[in-house]
Coordinates of C-alpha atoms in Angstrom, one line a residue:
M3 CA 16.5 240.7 85.4
G4 CA 18.5 240.4 88.5
P5 CA 19.6 236.7 88.1
L6 CA 20.5 237.4 84.5
V7 CA 22.7 240.3 85.4
A8 CA 24.3 238.2 88.2
R9 CA 25.0 235.4 85.8
L10 CA 26.5 237.8 83.2
S11 CA 28.6 239.4 85.9
R12 CA 29.9 236.0 87.1
G13 CA 30.6 235.0 83.5
G14 CA 32.5 238.2 82.9
R15 CA 34.7 237.7 86.0
R16 CA 35.5 234.1 84.8
L17 CA 36.5 235.4 81.4
R18 CA 38.7 238.1 82.8
Q19 CA 40.3 235.5 85.1
A20 CA 40.9 233.2 82.2
D21 CA 42.4 236.0 80.1
R22 CA 44.8 236.9 82.9
N23 CA 45.9 233.3 83.1
R24 CA 46.2 232.8 79.3
P25 CA 46.3 236.2 77.5
W26 CA 47.5 234.6 74.3
V27 CA 44.1 232.8 73.9
L28 CA 42.2 236.1 73.4
D29 CA 44.9 237.6 71.2
S30 CA 44.9 234.5 69.0
A31 CA 41.0 234.6 68.9
V32 CA 41.1 238.2 67.7
V33 CA 43.5 237.3 64.9
A34 CA 41.3 234.3 63.9
V35 CA 38.1 236.4 63.9
V36 CA 39.7 239.1 61.7
F37 CA 41.0 236.5 59.3
L38 CA 37.7 234.6 59.0
M39 CA 35.6 237.7 58.7
F40 CA 37.8 239.9 56.4
C41 CA 40.8 238.0 55.0
L42 CA 39.1 234.9 53.8
A43 CA 36.6 236.8 51.6
D44 CA 39.5 238.6 49.8
L45 CA 41.2 235.3 49.2
L46 CA 38.1 233.8 47.7
H47 CA 37.0 236.7 45.6
G48 CA 40.3 238.3 44.8
G49 CA 40.3 241.5 46.9
A50 CA 37.9 244.2 48.1
G51 CA 37.7 245.9 44.8
D52 CA 37.0 242.8 42.7
G53 CA 33.6 241.2 42.2
D54 CA 31.5 243.7 44.1
G55 CA 30.4 247.3 43.7
P56 CA 30.0 249.3 40.5
R57 CA 32.4 248.7 37.6
R58 CA 34.1 252.1 38.0
F59 CA 34.8 251.4 41.6
R60 CA 36.3 248.0 40.8
L61 CA 38.6 249.5 38.1
A62 CA 40.0 252.0 40.6
F63 CA 42.1 249.3 42.5
T64 CA 45.0 247.2 41.6
Q65 CA 44.5 243.4 41.5
L66 CA 47.2 241.7 43.5
P67 CA 48.6 238.2 43.0
L68 CA 47.6 235.6 45.7
A69 CA 51.1 235.6 47.2
A70 CA 51.2 239.4 47.5
M71 CA 47.7 239.4 49.0
L72 CA 48.7 236.8 51.6
A73 CA 51.8 238.7 52.5
L74 CA 49.9 242.0 53.0
Q75 CA 47.2 240.3 55.0
A76 CA 49.8 238.7 57.2
G77 CA 51.4 242.1 57.7
L78 CA 48.1 243.6 58.7
V79 CA 46.7 240.8 60.9
L80 CA 49.6 239.0 62.6
P81 CA 50.8 242.1 64.6
L82 CA 47.5 242.0 66.4
L83 CA 49.0 239.1 68.4
W84 CA 51.0 241.6 70.5
R85 CA 48.5 244.5 70.3
R86 CA 48.1 244.5 74.2
R87 CA 51.7 243.8 75.2
R88 CA 53.4 246.1 72.6
P89 CA 50.5 248.4 71.3
V90 CA 52.8 251.0 69.8
A91 CA 54.9 248.4 67.9
A92 CA 51.8 246.6 66.7
F93 CA 50.2 249.8 65.5
A94 CA 53.4 251.0 63.7
A95 CA 53.8 247.6 61.9
I96 CA 50.2 247.6 60.8
A97 CA 50.2 251.3 59.7
A98 CA 53.4 250.7 57.6
V99 CA 51.8 247.7 55.8
F100 CA 48.6 249.7 55.4
V101 CA 50.4 252.6 53.7
L102 CA 52.4 250.2 51.5
Q103 CA 49.2 248.5 50.4
W104 CA 47.4 251.7 49.5
S105 CA 50.5 253.0 47.8
L106 CA 50.2 250.0 45.5
G107 CA 46.6 250.9 44.9
A108 CA 45.2 247.7 46.4
A109 CA 42.1 247.5 48.7
L110 CA 41.8 244.7 51.3
R111 CA 39.1 244.1 53.9
A112 CA 41.9 243.3 56.3
D113 CA 42.5 247.1 56.6
V114 CA 40.1 246.9 59.5
A115 CA 43.2 245.8 61.5
L116 CA 44.5 249.4 61.5
F117 CA 41.4 250.5 63.5
V118 CA 41.7 247.5 65.9
A119 CA 45.4 248.5 66.5
L120 CA 44.5 252.1 67.0
Y121 CA 41.8 251.1 69.5
S122 CA 44.3 248.8 71.3
L123 CA 46.9 251.6 71.5
T124 CA 44.3 253.9 73.0
L125 CA 43.3 251.3 75.6
H126 CA 46.6 249.8 76.5
G127 CA 49.3 252.3 75.4
R128 CA 50.6 255.5 76.9
L129 CA 48.3 258.5 76.3
R130 CA 51.2 260.7 75.3
Q131 CA 51.7 258.4 72.3
L132 CA 48.0 258.7 71.2
P133 CA 48.3 262.1 69.3
W134 CA 51.1 260.7 67.1
A135 CA 49.1 257.6 66.4
C136 CA 46.0 259.7 65.5
A137 CA 48.1 261.9 63.2
A138 CA 49.6 258.9 61.4
T139 CA 46.1 257.4 61.0
A140 CA 44.8 260.7 59.7
G141 CA 47.6 260.8 57.1
A142 CA 46.9 257.2 56.1
M143 CA 43.2 258.1 55.7
V144 CA 44.1 261.0 53.4
L145 CA 46.1 258.6 51.2
V146 CA 43.0 256.3 51.1
A147 CA 40.7 259.1 50.2
V148 CA 42.9 260.3 47.4
R149 CA 43.1 256.7 46.0
V150 CA 39.4 256.3 46.0
S151 CA 38.7 259.8 44.6
P152 CA 37.8 258.7 41.0
P153 CA 34.6 256.9 42.1
V154 CA 34.0 258.7 45.5
S155 CA 34.4 262.3 46.6
V156 CA 37.5 262.9 48.6
W157 CA 35.6 264.8 51.3
D158 CA 32.9 262.1 51.5
A159 CA 35.6 259.4 51.9
L160 CA 37.6 261.5 54.4
F161 CA 34.4 262.0 56.5
F162 CA 33.7 258.3 56.6
L163 CA 37.3 257.3 57.3
L164 CA 37.9 259.9 60.0
S165 CA 34.6 259.1 61.6
T166 CA 35.6 255.5 61.9
T167 CA 39.0 256.6 63.3
T168 CA 37.3 258.8 65.9
A169 CA 35.0 255.9 66.9
A170 CA 37.9 253.6 67.5
V171 CA 39.7 256.2 69.6
A172 CA 36.5 257.1 71.5
L173 CA 35.7 253.5 72.3
G174 CA 39.3 252.9 73.5
L175 CA 39.2 256.0 75.7
M176 CA 35.7 255.1 77.1
I177 CA 36.8 251.6 78.1
R178 CA 40.1 252.9 79.5
V179 CA 38.3 255.5 81.7
R180 CA 35.8 252.9 82.8
R181 CA 38.6 250.5 83.8
A182 CA 40.4 253.3 85.7
Q183 CA 37.3 254.1 87.6
L184 CA 36.7 250.4 88.5
A185 CA 40.4 250.1 89.6
G186 CA 40.0 253.2 91.7
L187 CA 36.8 251.8 93.3
R188 CA 38.6 248.5 94.0
E189 CA 41.6 250.3 95.5
R190 CA 39.3 252.5 97.6
A191 CA 37.3 249.5 98.8
A192 CA 40.6 247.7 99.7
R193 CA 41.8 250.8 101.5
L194 CA 38.5 251.2 103.4
E195 CA 38.7 247.5 104.4
I196 CA 42.2 248.0 105.7
E197 CA 41.2 251.1 107.6
R198 CA 38.2 249.3 109.0
D199 CA 40.4 246.5 110.2
Q200 CA 42.8 249.0 111.7
R201 CA 40.0 250.8 113.5
S202 CA 38.7 247.5 114.8
R203 CA 42.1 246.5 116.1
L204 CA 42.6 250.0 117.7
A205 CA 39.1 249.7 119.3
T206 CA 39.9 246.2 120.6
A207 CA 43.3 247.4 122.0
T208 CA 41.6 250.4 123.6
E209 CA 38.9 248.3 125.2
R210 CA 41.4 245.7 126.3
T211 CA 43.4 248.5 128.0
R212 CA 40.3 249.9 129.6
V213 CA 39.2 246.5 131.0
A214 CA 42.7 245.7 132.2
R215 CA 42.8 249.1 134.0
E216 CA 39.4 248.4 135.6
M217 CA 40.5 244.9 136.6
H218 CA 43.7 246.2 138.1
D219 CA 41.9 248.8 140.2
I220 CA 39.2 246.5 141.4
V221 CA 41.4 243.4 142.1
G222 CA 44.3 245.4 143.5
H223 CA 42.3 247.5 145.9
N224 CA 40.0 244.8 147.2
L225 CA 42.7 242.2 147.6
S226 CA 44.9 244.7 149.5
V227 CA 41.9 245.3 151.8
I228 CA 41.2 241.6 152.2
I229 CA 44.9 240.8 152.9
T230 CA 45.1 243.5 155.5
L231 CA 41.9 242.4 157.2
A232 CA 43.0 238.8 157.2
D233 CA 46.3 239.7 158.8
A234 CA 44.5 241.8 161.4
G235 CA 41.9 239.1 162.1
A236 CA 44.6 236.5 162.5
Y237 CA 46.4 238.7 165.0
A238 CA 43.2 239.5 166.9
T239 CA 41.8 235.9 167.1
D240 CA 43.7 235.1 170.3
T241 CA 43.4 238.5 172.0
A242 CA 40.0 239.8 170.8
P243 CA 37.9 237.1 169.1
E244 CA 35.1 239.6 168.5
R245 CA 37.5 241.7 166.4
G246 CA 38.6 238.6 164.4
K247 CA 34.9 237.9 163.7
E248 CA 34.4 241.5 162.6
A249 CA 37.4 241.2 160.3
L250 CA 36.0 238.0 158.7
Q251 CA 32.7 239.8 158.1
L252 CA 34.5 242.7 156.5
I253 CA 36.5 240.3 154.3
G254 CA 33.2 238.7 153.1
D255 CA 31.7 242.2 152.4
T256 CA 34.8 243.3 150.5
G257 CA 34.9 240.0 148.5
R258 CA 31.3 240.3 147.5
Q259 CA 31.8 243.9 146.4
A260 CA 34.8 242.9 144.4
L261 CA 32.9 240.1 142.8
G262 CA 30.1 242.4 141.9
E263 CA 32.4 244.9 140.2
L264 CA 34.2 242.1 138.3
R265 CA 30.9 240.8 137.0
R266 CA 30.0 244.2 135.9
V267 CA 33.3 244.8 134.0
L268 CA 33.3 241.3 132.5
G269 CA 29.6 241.4 131.6
V270 CA 30.1 243.9 128.9
L271 CA 32.5 241.5 127.1
R272 CA 29.9 238.7 127.0
E273 CA 27.9 238.2 123.8
P274 CA 24.1 238.1 124.6
A275 CA 22.6 234.7 123.8
D276 CA 20.0 234.4 121.1
G277 CA 16.6 235.4 122.5
A278 CA 18.2 236.9 125.6
P279 CA 17.8 240.5 126.6
G280 CA 20.0 243.1 124.9
G281 CA 22.7 243.1 127.6
P282 CA 23.6 242.3 131.2
E283 CA 22.0 244.2 134.0
L284 CA 24.7 246.6 135.1
S285 CA 24.9 248.6 138.2
P286 CA 26.0 252.3 137.9
Q287 CA 29.7 253.0 137.7
P288 CA 31.2 254.3 141.0
G289 CA 31.5 258.0 141.5
L290 CA 32.6 260.5 144.1
A291 CA 29.6 259.6 146.3
D292 CA 31.1 256.2 146.7
V293 CA 34.4 257.5 148.1
D294 CA 33.0 257.5 151.6
A295 CA 32.4 253.7 151.4
L296 CA 35.9 253.3 150.0
C297 CA 37.4 255.2 152.9
A298 CA 35.3 253.0 155.3
T299 CA 36.9 249.8 153.9
V300 CA 40.4 251.4 154.4
R301 CA 39.5 252.4 158.0
A302 CA 38.2 248.8 158.6
A303 CA 41.7 247.6 157.5
G304 CA 43.2 249.6 160.3
R305 CA 44.2 253.0 158.6
E306 CA 42.8 256.3 159.8
V307 CA 41.4 258.3 156.8
V308 CA 40.6 262.0 157.0
Y309 CA 38.4 262.8 154.0
R310 CA 37.2 266.3 152.9
T311 CA 35.8 267.8 149.8
S312 CA 35.5 271.3 148.4
G313 CA 33.2 272.5 145.7
D314 CA 30.2 270.9 144.0
V315 CA 31.8 267.5 143.3
D316 CA 28.4 265.7 143.0
A317 CA 27.5 267.8 139.9
L318 CA 30.6 266.7 138.0
D319 CA 30.3 264.6 134.8
S320 CA 30.0 260.8 135.5
G321 CA 33.2 260.2 133.5
V322 CA 35.1 262.6 135.6
Q323 CA 33.7 261.1 138.8
L324 CA 34.7 257.6 137.7
T325 CA 38.2 258.8 136.9
A326 CA 38.5 260.5 140.2
Y327 CA 37.2 257.5 142.1
R328 CA 39.6 255.1 140.4
I329 CA 42.6 257.5 141.2
V330 CA 41.5 257.7 144.8
Q331 CA 41.1 253.9 144.9
E332 CA 44.5 253.2 143.5
A333 CA 46.2 255.8 145.9
L334 CA 44.5 254.2 148.9
T335 CA 45.5 250.8 147.7
N336 CA 49.1 251.8 147.6
T337 CA 48.8 253.2 151.1
L338 CA 47.5 249.8 152.3
K339 CA 50.3 248.1 150.6
H340 CA 53.2 250.3 151.7
A341 CA 52.3 252.5 154.7
D342 CA 52.6 251.4 158.3
T343 CA 49.4 250.2 160.1
D344 CA 49.3 253.4 162.3
A345 CA 49.6 255.8 159.4
R346 CA 47.0 258.5 158.9
V347 CA 45.7 259.2 155.4
H348 CA 44.6 262.7 154.4
L349 CA 42.3 262.7 151.3
A350 CA 41.2 265.9 149.8
I351 CA 39.1 266.4 146.6
V352 CA 38.8 270.1 145.6
E353 CA 36.6 271.3 142.7
T354 CA 37.1 274.7 141.1
E355 CA 35.6 276.2 138.0
T356 CA 38.3 274.8 135.7
R357 CA 39.9 271.9 137.5
L358 CA 39.5 269.0 139.9
T359 CA 42.4 268.4 142.3
I360 CA 42.8 265.1 144.2
R361 CA 45.4 264.8 147.0
V362 CA 46.1 261.6 148.9
Q363 CA 48.9 261.8 151.5
D364 CA 49.8 259.4 154.3
T365 CA 51.8 260.3 157.4
G366 CA 53.8 257.1 157.7
P367 CA 57.6 256.9 157.7
D368 CA 59.6 257.2 154.5
R369 CA 59.4 254.1 152.3
T370 CA 62.3 252.1 150.9
P371 CA 63.7 253.0 147.5
G372 CA 62.1 249.9 146.0
Q373 CA 58.7 251.1 147.0
H374 CA 59.2 254.4 145.1
E375 CA 59.5 252.6 141.8
E376 CA 56.7 253.3 139.4
G377 CA 54.3 250.4 138.8
H378 CA 51.2 249.7 136.8
G379 CA 49.0 251.6 139.3
L380 CA 50.7 254.9 138.8
V381 CA 50.7 254.4 135.1
G382 CA 47.0 253.6 135.1
M383 CA 46.3 256.8 137.1
R384 CA 48.2 258.9 134.6
E385 CA 46.4 257.3 131.7
R386 CA 43.1 258.1 133.3
A387 CA 44.0 261.6 134.1
A388 CA 45.3 262.1 130.5
L389 CA 41.8 261.5 129.2
Y390 CA 40.8 264.8 130.8
G391 CA 44.0 266.7 130.0
G392 CA 45.3 266.1 133.6
T393 CA 48.5 265.1 135.3
V394 CA 49.5 262.9 138.2
S395 CA 52.5 263.4 140.4
A396 CA 53.7 261.1 143.2
G397 CA 56.6 261.2 145.6
P398 CA 57.8 261.5 149.2
A399 CA 55.8 264.0 151.3
G400 CA 57.4 266.6 153.4
G401 CA 57.9 265.3 156.9
G402 CA 57.6 261.6 155.9
G403 CA 55.1 259.4 154.1
W404 CA 54.0 259.5 150.5
S405 CA 51.9 261.9 148.5
V406 CA 49.8 261.5 145.3
E407 CA 48.3 264.5 143.6
A408 CA 46.1 264.4 140.5
V409 CA 44.8 267.4 138.6
L410 CA 42.0 267.0 136.0
D411 CA 41.0 269.7 133.5
L412 CA 37.3 270.5 133.7
T413 CA 37.2 273.0 130.8
P414 CA 35.0 271.6 128.1
Q415 CA 36.2 271.6 124.5
G416 CA 35.3 275.0 123.0
G417 CA 36.1 276.8 126.2
V418 CA 32.4 277.2 127.3
R419 CA 31.5 275.6 130.7

């Protein structure tokens, strides 16, 4: 049953496509079918009331000459050629010929064209025009019922004719509603596809931004530490070779740490191979427990770092801890880039019931105006803080140096902690 339905569905789609390309073919086919099934019999036998049925039924109708019969048949059938493009005009023309024919007392099998036109108007025309068409058809049916009243009861004739009219209208409405439903489903499917593509693009852009932010934090911080250590090692090579060796070892450790973090970030972007495990082996994301190691790398680069915490920072959500770690990392990186080598850095992370405050302040001299300009690092910090309804402010500190302060909102959605 399934393959048969699929073949019928494909055939229906091909027919609809062919009809859209050449609509005149179907219209001409309808006219040809009506002529062959209804008009040809009248031409051969002299009309619907001649040659068939009881004698009293045959005598109730007027026998038309062949030319008049052809003219009436043409008036009934030919307007069907534009029944879809101009359904009102086609119906009006056929109804006028229909009334003229029955006014003459003639009966033609081609009268079926009136019901075809009414069906087409219901399907293709404007619905506000349908009541007038139904009223005109009902009036024409009354005329027919009166004309056939000698052999047939008026009420019996009206019941049959109005039932046929109702069937034509009902069929047109049913197909019209069905087409409207299918059009709505197609529109909804197209809209859902567009929304899916938009969500995919937004997700891609969000992921690209996240990866770029992680890359900036990882590469920026570790390269700043490596450059500072390399400069210090080169300076100490002649005066204190052991310090130069220590600087090289720290450079290696920092490089390996940076490489590991880069592999972790880029590993989530790699598609797993067929038959491979479900994903890369990832180390945990850094948190506030890793800030001590971060401060150690800055101290190794020659800066003095004073670090203190307040509150239960280890119990914070992992997402909050990652955000705080990256903000601290970026602030310390800026200190390595811009502060003097003898600058002292004060780092404080304070957790209260509703917020987490991060302060990073160095005691170096005032920086040049060009160093105060906002770069990608400060933008990244603000984007991270915004995820938790927080803010980041940065500027010259009182008494010299530079200060960065970030405040994250720890209040869960719904107001319950």
